[in-house]
Coordinates of C-alpha atoms and ligand atoms in Angstrom, one line a residue:
M40 CA 23.7 -22.8 30.7
K41 CA 22.3 -19.2 30.6
T42 CA 18.9 -18.7 28.9
I43 CA 19.2 -17.0 25.6
T44 CA 17.1 -13.8 25.4
V45 CA 15.4 -13.0 22.1
G46 CA 14.0 -9.8 20.7
L47 CA 11.4 -10.4 18.0
V48 CA 11.2 -7.9 15.0
G49 CA 7.9 -7.8 13.1
V50 CA 4.7 -9.0 14.8
G51 CA 2.8 -10.4 11.8
K52 CA 1.2 -13.7 11.0
I53 CA 4.2 -16.0 11.4
A54 CA 5.4 -14.2 14.6
R55 CA 2.0 -14.7 16.2
D56 CA 1.2 -18.2 14.9
Q57 CA 4.6 -19.8 15.5
H58 CA 7.5 -17.8 16.9
I59 CA 5.9 -16.5 20.1
P60 CA 4.4 -19.9 21.0
S61 CA 7.6 -21.8 20.2
L62 CA 9.8 -19.4 22.2
A63 CA 7.5 -20.0 25.2
R64 CA 7.9 -23.8 24.9
T65 CA 11.5 -24.2 24.0
P66 CA 14.0 -24.7 26.9
G67 CA 17.1 -22.5 27.0
I68 CA 15.7 -19.6 25.0
E69 CA 13.0 -17.0 25.8
L70 CA 11.2 -14.0 24.3
A71 CA 12.3 -10.9 26.1
A72 CA 11.2 -8.1 23.8
A73 CA 9.3 -7.3 20.6
C74 CA 9.5 -4.5 18.2
S75 CA 6.6 -3.6 15.9
R76 CA 5.2 -0.6 14.0
N77 CA 1.7 -1.6 15.0
A78 CA 1.4 -4.3 17.6
A79 CA 2.5 -5.2 21.1
V80 CA 3.3 -8.6 22.6
D81 CA 2.0 -9.3 26.1
G82 CA 4.5 -10.0 28.9
V83 CA 7.6 -8.5 27.3
R84 CA 9.0 -5.1 26.6
N85 CA 7.8 -3.5 23.4
F86 CA 9.5 -1.0 21.1
A87 CA 8.7 0.8 17.9
T88 CA 12.0 0.1 16.2
L89 CA 15.0 -2.2 16.4
N90 CA 17.2 0.7 17.1
E91 CA 15.2 1.6 20.2
M92 CA 15.1 -2.0 21.3
L93 CA 18.9 -2.4 21.0
A94 CA 19.6 0.8 22.8
A95 CA 17.2 0.1 25.7
M96 CA 18.2 -3.6 26.2
P97 CA 22.0 -4.0 25.7
E98 CA 21.7 -7.3 27.6
L99 CA 19.6 -8.9 24.8
D100 CA 21.4 -12.0 23.3
A101 CA 19.6 -12.4 20.0
V102 CA 17.2 -11.0 17.5
A103 CA 14.6 -13.0 15.4
L104 CA 13.6 -11.3 12.2
C105 CA 10.0 -12.0 11.1
T106 CA 9.5 -9.2 8.6
P107 CA 9.1 -9.6 4.9
P108 CA 12.4 -10.3 3.1
H109 CA 13.0 -6.9 1.4
V110 CA 13.6 -5.2 4.8
R111 CA 15.6 -8.1 6.4
H112 CA 19.1 -7.3 5.4
A113 CA 19.2 -3.8 7.0
L114 CA 17.7 -5.2 10.2
A115 CA 20.1 -8.1 10.3
A116 CA 23.1 -5.9 9.7
E117 CA 22.0 -3.5 12.5
A118 CA 21.5 -6.4 14.9
L119 CA 24.8 -8.0 14.1
A120 CA 26.6 -4.7 14.4
A121 CA 25.1 -4.4 17.9
G122 CA 26.6 -7.8 18.8
K123 CA 23.4 -9.9 18.6
H124 CA 23.0 -13.4 17.3
V125 CA 20.4 -13.3 14.4
L126 CA 17.7 -15.7 13.3
L127 CA 16.3 -15.0 9.8
E128 CA 12.8 -16.1 8.8
K129 CA 12.8 -17.7 5.3
P130 CA 13.8 -16.6 2.7
P131 CA 17.1 -15.2 4.2
G132 CA 17.0 -12.2 2.0
A133 CA 15.5 -10.5 -1.1
T134 CA 18.7 -11.2 -3.0
L135 CA 21.4 -13.8 -2.8
S136 CA 24.2 -11.2 -2.6
E137 CA 22.9 -9.3 0.3
I138 CA 23.3 -12.4 2.5
E139 CA 27.1 -12.5 2.0
P140 CA 28.0 -9.5 4.1
L141 CA 25.8 -10.8 6.9
I142 CA 27.7 -14.1 6.9
A143 CA 31.0 -12.2 6.9
M144 CA 29.9 -9.9 9.8
A145 CA 28.7 -12.9 11.9
E146 CA 31.9 -14.7 11.4
E147 CA 34.1 -11.6 12.2
K148 CA 32.2 -11.0 15.4
S149 CA 31.8 -14.7 16.4
L150 CA 28.0 -14.4 16.3
T151 CA 25.5 -16.9 15.2
L152 CA 23.6 -16.3 12.0
F153 CA 20.8 -18.8 11.3
A154 CA 18.9 -18.8 8.0
T155 CA 15.9 -20.9 8.9
W156 CA 13.9 -23.1 6.5
H157 CA 11.0 -24.2 8.7
S158 CA 9.8 -26.9 6.3
R159 CA 13.1 -28.7 6.9
F160 CA 12.0 -29.2 10.5
A161 CA 8.8 -31.1 9.4
P162 CA 8.8 -34.6 10.8
A163 CA 8.9 -36.4 7.4
V164 CA 12.1 -34.8 6.2
I165 CA 14.8 -36.7 8.0
P166 CA 13.1 -40.1 7.5
A167 CA 12.7 -39.3 3.8
R168 CA 16.4 -38.3 3.5
E169 CA 17.4 -41.6 5.2
F170 CA 15.1 -43.6 2.9
L171 CA 16.6 -41.9 -0.2
A172 CA 20.2 -42.1 0.9
D173 CA 20.7 -45.6 -0.5
A174 CA 17.8 -45.7 -3.1
R175 CA 18.1 -45.5 -6.9
I176 CA 16.0 -42.4 -7.5
R177 CA 14.1 -42.4 -10.9
S178 CA 12.1 -39.2 -10.7
V179 CA 10.8 -36.5 -8.4
S180 CA 7.6 -34.6 -8.7
V181 CA 6.6 -31.7 -6.5
E182 CA 3.0 -30.2 -6.3
W183 CA 2.7 -27.1 -4.1
K184 CA -0.8 -25.7 -4.7
E185 CA -2.6 -23.4 -2.2
D186 CA -5.1 -20.6 -2.1
V187 CA -3.3 -17.3 -1.7
R188 CA -6.5 -15.6 -0.6
H189 CA -6.7 -17.9 2.4
W190 CA -3.0 -18.0 3.4
H191 CA -1.9 -14.4 2.6
P192 CA -4.9 -12.1 3.2
G193 CA -3.9 -8.4 3.0
Q194 CA -0.2 -9.2 2.5
E195 CA 0.6 -6.7 -0.3
W196 CA 4.4 -7.3 0.1
I197 CA 4.1 -10.8 -1.5
W198 CA 3.1 -9.1 -4.8
E199 CA 5.9 -6.6 -4.7
P200 CA 9.5 -7.1 -6.0
G201 CA 11.3 -9.2 -3.5
G202 CA 8.1 -10.7 -2.2
L203 CA 8.6 -13.8 -4.4
G204 CA 4.9 -14.4 -5.2
V205 CA 4.1 -18.1 -5.4
F206 CA 7.8 -18.8 -4.6
D207 CA 7.0 -17.6 -1.0
P208 CA 5.4 -21.1 -0.3
G209 CA 7.2 -22.8 -3.2
I210 CA 10.6 -22.1 -1.6
N211 CA 9.5 -24.3 1.3
A212 CA 9.1 -27.2 -1.2
L213 CA 12.6 -26.4 -2.5
S214 CA 14.0 -26.3 1.0
I215 CA 12.7 -29.9 1.5
V216 CA 13.9 -31.2 -1.9
T217 CA 17.4 -29.8 -1.4
A218 CA 17.4 -31.5 2.1
I219 CA 16.3 -34.9 1.1
L220 CA 18.0 -35.6 -2.3
P221 CA 21.5 -37.0 -2.1
R222 CA 22.9 -34.8 -4.9
P223 CA 22.4 -31.1 -5.8
I224 CA 19.9 -30.3 -8.5
F225 CA 19.9 -27.4 -11.0
L226 CA 17.1 -25.7 -13.0
T227 CA 16.8 -26.5 -16.7
T228 CA 13.5 -24.8 -17.7
A229 CA 10.8 -22.7 -16.0
S230 CA 7.7 -20.8 -16.9
L231 CA 6.3 -18.2 -14.6
E232 CA 2.7 -16.9 -14.7
F233 CA 2.5 -13.2 -13.7
P234 CA -1.0 -11.6 -13.2
A235 CA -1.3 -8.6 -15.5
N236 CA -1.4 -6.2 -12.5
R237 CA 1.3 -7.8 -10.2
A238 CA 5.1 -7.8 -10.0
T239 CA 5.5 -11.4 -8.8
P240 CA 4.2 -14.8 -10.2
I241 CA 1.0 -16.5 -9.2
A242 CA 2.1 -19.9 -10.6
A243 CA 5.3 -21.6 -11.8
D244 CA 6.2 -24.7 -13.7
L245 CA 9.8 -25.8 -13.2
A246 CA 12.1 -28.6 -14.4
F247 CA 15.4 -29.5 -12.7
T248 CA 18.0 -32.2 -13.2
D249 CA 21.2 -33.3 -11.4
G250 CA 24.6 -34.4 -12.4
E251 CA 23.2 -37.9 -13.3
G252 CA 20.2 -36.7 -15.4
L253 CA 17.5 -37.1 -12.7
A254 CA 14.2 -35.5 -13.7
V255 CA 12.7 -33.3 -11.0
A256 CA 9.4 -31.5 -11.9
A257 CA 7.8 -28.9 -9.7
V258 CA 4.5 -27.1 -10.1
F259 CA 3.6 -24.2 -7.8
D260 CA 0.1 -22.6 -8.0
W261 CA -1.6 -20.0 -5.8
R262 CA -5.0 -20.4 -7.3
Q263 CA -6.0 -23.6 -5.8
T264 CA -9.3 -23.5 -3.8
G265 CA -10.7 -26.5 -1.9
P266 CA -8.2 -29.1 -0.6
Q267 CA -4.7 -27.7 -0.5
T268 CA -1.7 -29.7 -1.9
W269 CA 1.9 -29.7 -0.5
D270 CA 3.2 -33.0 -1.8
I271 CA 6.5 -34.4 -3.0
H272 CA 6.6 -37.8 -4.8
V273 CA 9.9 -39.7 -5.3
E274 CA 9.9 -42.8 -7.5
T275 CA 12.7 -45.2 -6.5
D276 CA 13.8 -48.8 -6.8
K277 CA 12.7 -49.2 -3.1
G278 CA 9.2 -47.9 -3.9
R279 CA 7.3 -44.6 -4.2
L280 CA 8.0 -42.2 -1.4
T281 CA 5.3 -39.6 -0.8
L282 CA 5.9 -36.7 1.5
S283 CA 2.6 -34.8 2.0
S284 CA 1.0 -32.0 3.9
G285 CA 4.2 -30.0 3.6
G286 CA 6.3 -32.8 5.2
A287 CA 3.9 -33.6 8.1
K288 CA 3.1 -37.1 6.6
L289 CA 5.2 -39.8 4.9
A290 CA 4.1 -42.8 2.9
I291 CA 5.9 -45.6 1.0
D292 CA 3.9 -47.1 -1.8
G293 CA 0.8 -45.5 -0.3
A294 CA 1.3 -47.0 3.1
A295 CA 1.6 -44.4 5.9
V296 CA 4.9 -44.5 7.8
G297 CA 4.8 -43.5 11.5
I298 CA 6.8 -40.3 12.2
G299 CA 6.8 -37.7 14.9
P300 CA 4.4 -34.8 15.5
E301 CA 4.6 -31.5 13.7
A302 CA 6.9 -29.2 15.7
E303 CA 8.7 -27.1 13.0
Y304 CA 9.3 -23.9 15.0
D305 CA 10.1 -25.7 18.2
G306 CA 12.8 -27.4 16.2
I307 CA 14.0 -24.1 14.8
Y308 CA 14.4 -22.5 18.2
A309 CA 16.0 -25.7 19.7
R310 CA 18.5 -25.5 16.8
F311 CA 19.1 -21.8 17.3
A312 CA 19.8 -22.3 21.0
D313 CA 22.3 -25.0 20.1
L314 CA 24.0 -23.0 17.4
V315 CA 24.4 -20.0 19.8
Q316 CA 25.6 -22.2 22.6
T317 CA 28.2 -23.9 20.4
G318 CA 29.3 -20.8 18.6
R319 CA 28.2 -21.8 15.1
S320 CA 26.1 -20.4 12.2
D321 CA 23.9 -22.2 9.7
V322 CA 23.2 -20.4 6.4
D323 CA 22.2 -22.5 3.4
V324 CA 21.0 -20.4 0.5
S325 CA 20.4 -23.2 -2.0
P326 CA 16.5 -22.9 -1.9
L327 CA 16.8 -19.2 -2.6
R328 CA 19.4 -19.8 -5.4
H329 CA 16.9 -22.0 -7.2
V330 CA 14.3 -19.3 -7.0
A331 CA 16.7 -16.7 -8.3
D332 CA 17.5 -19.1 -11.2
A333 CA 13.8 -19.4 -11.9
F334 CA 13.5 -15.6 -12.2
M335 CA 16.6 -15.6 -14.4
L336 CA 15.7 -18.6 -16.7
G337 CA 12.0 -18.5 -16.5
R338 CA 9.7 -17.7 -19.5
R339 CA 7.3 -15.0 -18.4
L340 CA 3.6 -15.4 -19.2
E341 CA 1.0 -12.8 -18.5
V342 CA -2.3 -14.2 -17.0
D343 CA -5.5 -12.7 -15.6
A344 CA -5.2 -9.8 -13.2
F345 CA -5.4 -10.7 -9.5
D346 CA -7.5 -8.7 -7.1
Ligands
NAP581 P1 3.0 -10.5 7.7 O1 1.9 -11.1 8.3 O2 2.8 -9.5 6.6 O3 4.0 -9.9 8.8 C1 5.2 -9.3 8.5 C2 5.4 -8.2 9.6 O4 6.7 -7.6 9.3 C3 4.4 -7.1 9.6 O5 3.3 -7.4 10.3 C4 5.2 -6.0 10.1 O6 5.1 -6.1 11.5 C5 6.6 -6.3 9.8 N1 7.2 -5.4 8.8 C6 8.3 -4.6 8.9 N2 8.5 -3.9 7.8 C7 7.5 -4.2 6.9 C8 7.2 -3.8 5.6 N3 8.0 -2.9 5.0 N4 6.1 -4.3 5.0 C9 5.3 -5.2 5.7 N5 5.6 -5.7 6.9 C10 6.7 -5.2 7.6 O7 4.0 -11.7 7.0 P2 4.2 -13.1 7.6 O8 3.3 -14.1 6.9 O9 4.3 -13.1 9.0 O10 5.6 -13.4 6.9 C11 6.8 -12.8 7.4 C12 8.0 -13.7 6.9 O11 7.8 -15.0 7.4 C13 8.0 -13.9 5.4 O12 9.4 -13.9 5.0 C14 7.4 -15.2 5.1 O13 7.9 -15.8 4.0 C15 7.8 -16.0 6.4 N6 6.9 -17.1 6.7 C16 5.5 -16.9 6.7 C17 4.7 -18.0 7.0 C18 3.1 -17.8 7.0 O14 2.5 -18.9 7.2 N7 2.6 -16.7 7.0 C19 5.2 -19.2 7.2 C20 6.6 -19.3 7.3 C21 7.4 -18.2 7.0 P3 4.9 -4.9 12.5 O15 3.6 -4.2 12.0 O16 4.8 -5.5 13.8 O17 6.0 -3.9 12.3

């Protein structure tokens, strides 16, 4: 099978921390080019814009978009129009509607469009889904609390419209919840805390239910210093399932369950290679839909300015 060549767009934190190393490790797929307004990647051809990259390297198979969400649609449309398979970092767009024409274009041109949710590739997710498949679920509680100053230094876009604020990490929790629960959930109430000087929330308190009245509570907070919390607890008739460290650890009634090592982005690129080779797309917008619902239904509270 021919190796799939990838051009990376946006050489920021996630491109450096995860995409470049995973592309180097994953069989069947390789980094061939990068395009960046400010940076260069060693060992591959570098370009200032996607347009230049597409013109100079018509042989490129795919494009991976690692930019902030508000510029992703235009880049994805340009890459698909040029006949490239496209991998979207999460969230797949700044709005739900902008994703629809991308799905249609990929289908029309028989190209792969992959909306990635990296947390779904965490090692606890599939074992948790299997545990819950035949359990009677009583309640779900999500706690996603981290220090924005530590994880997002200098990233102004997260505070701008479309940047999602605390939902930038919170959507990862929602991507896991929507993957492990056997039935779809929907939002019933939400309160969102907006710093007085910012356009996106720094904290959110959410309540969901499902068709059978399950209570799902989620708290996202970007003001947590010290130990960081990325936990999901599910009370069931088979015991209390706890998925912690963002899905890297699993416990039942407090006892650790042995699972595989963390390899989220290796999993993403293995899946992308498989989707391309088998001519399929994978675009699930459900985590983004819950965030859109929170912005639509949420009560807005103003809190201290954030500097
Ligand atoms: P980042 O460090 O700010 O990098 C984003 C890069 O996108 C920038 O360095 C820039 O690269 C490029 N870019 C193009 N147009 C831009 C614009 N108008 N404004 C700002 N940057 C622009 O952000 P990131 O943390 O890598 O996040 C990128 C995406 O990955 C987000 O959707 C985020 O949710 C997702 N993600 C992030 C993490 C994480 O831990 N940080 C984890 C998982 C997913 P050039 O200068 O090279 O053009």
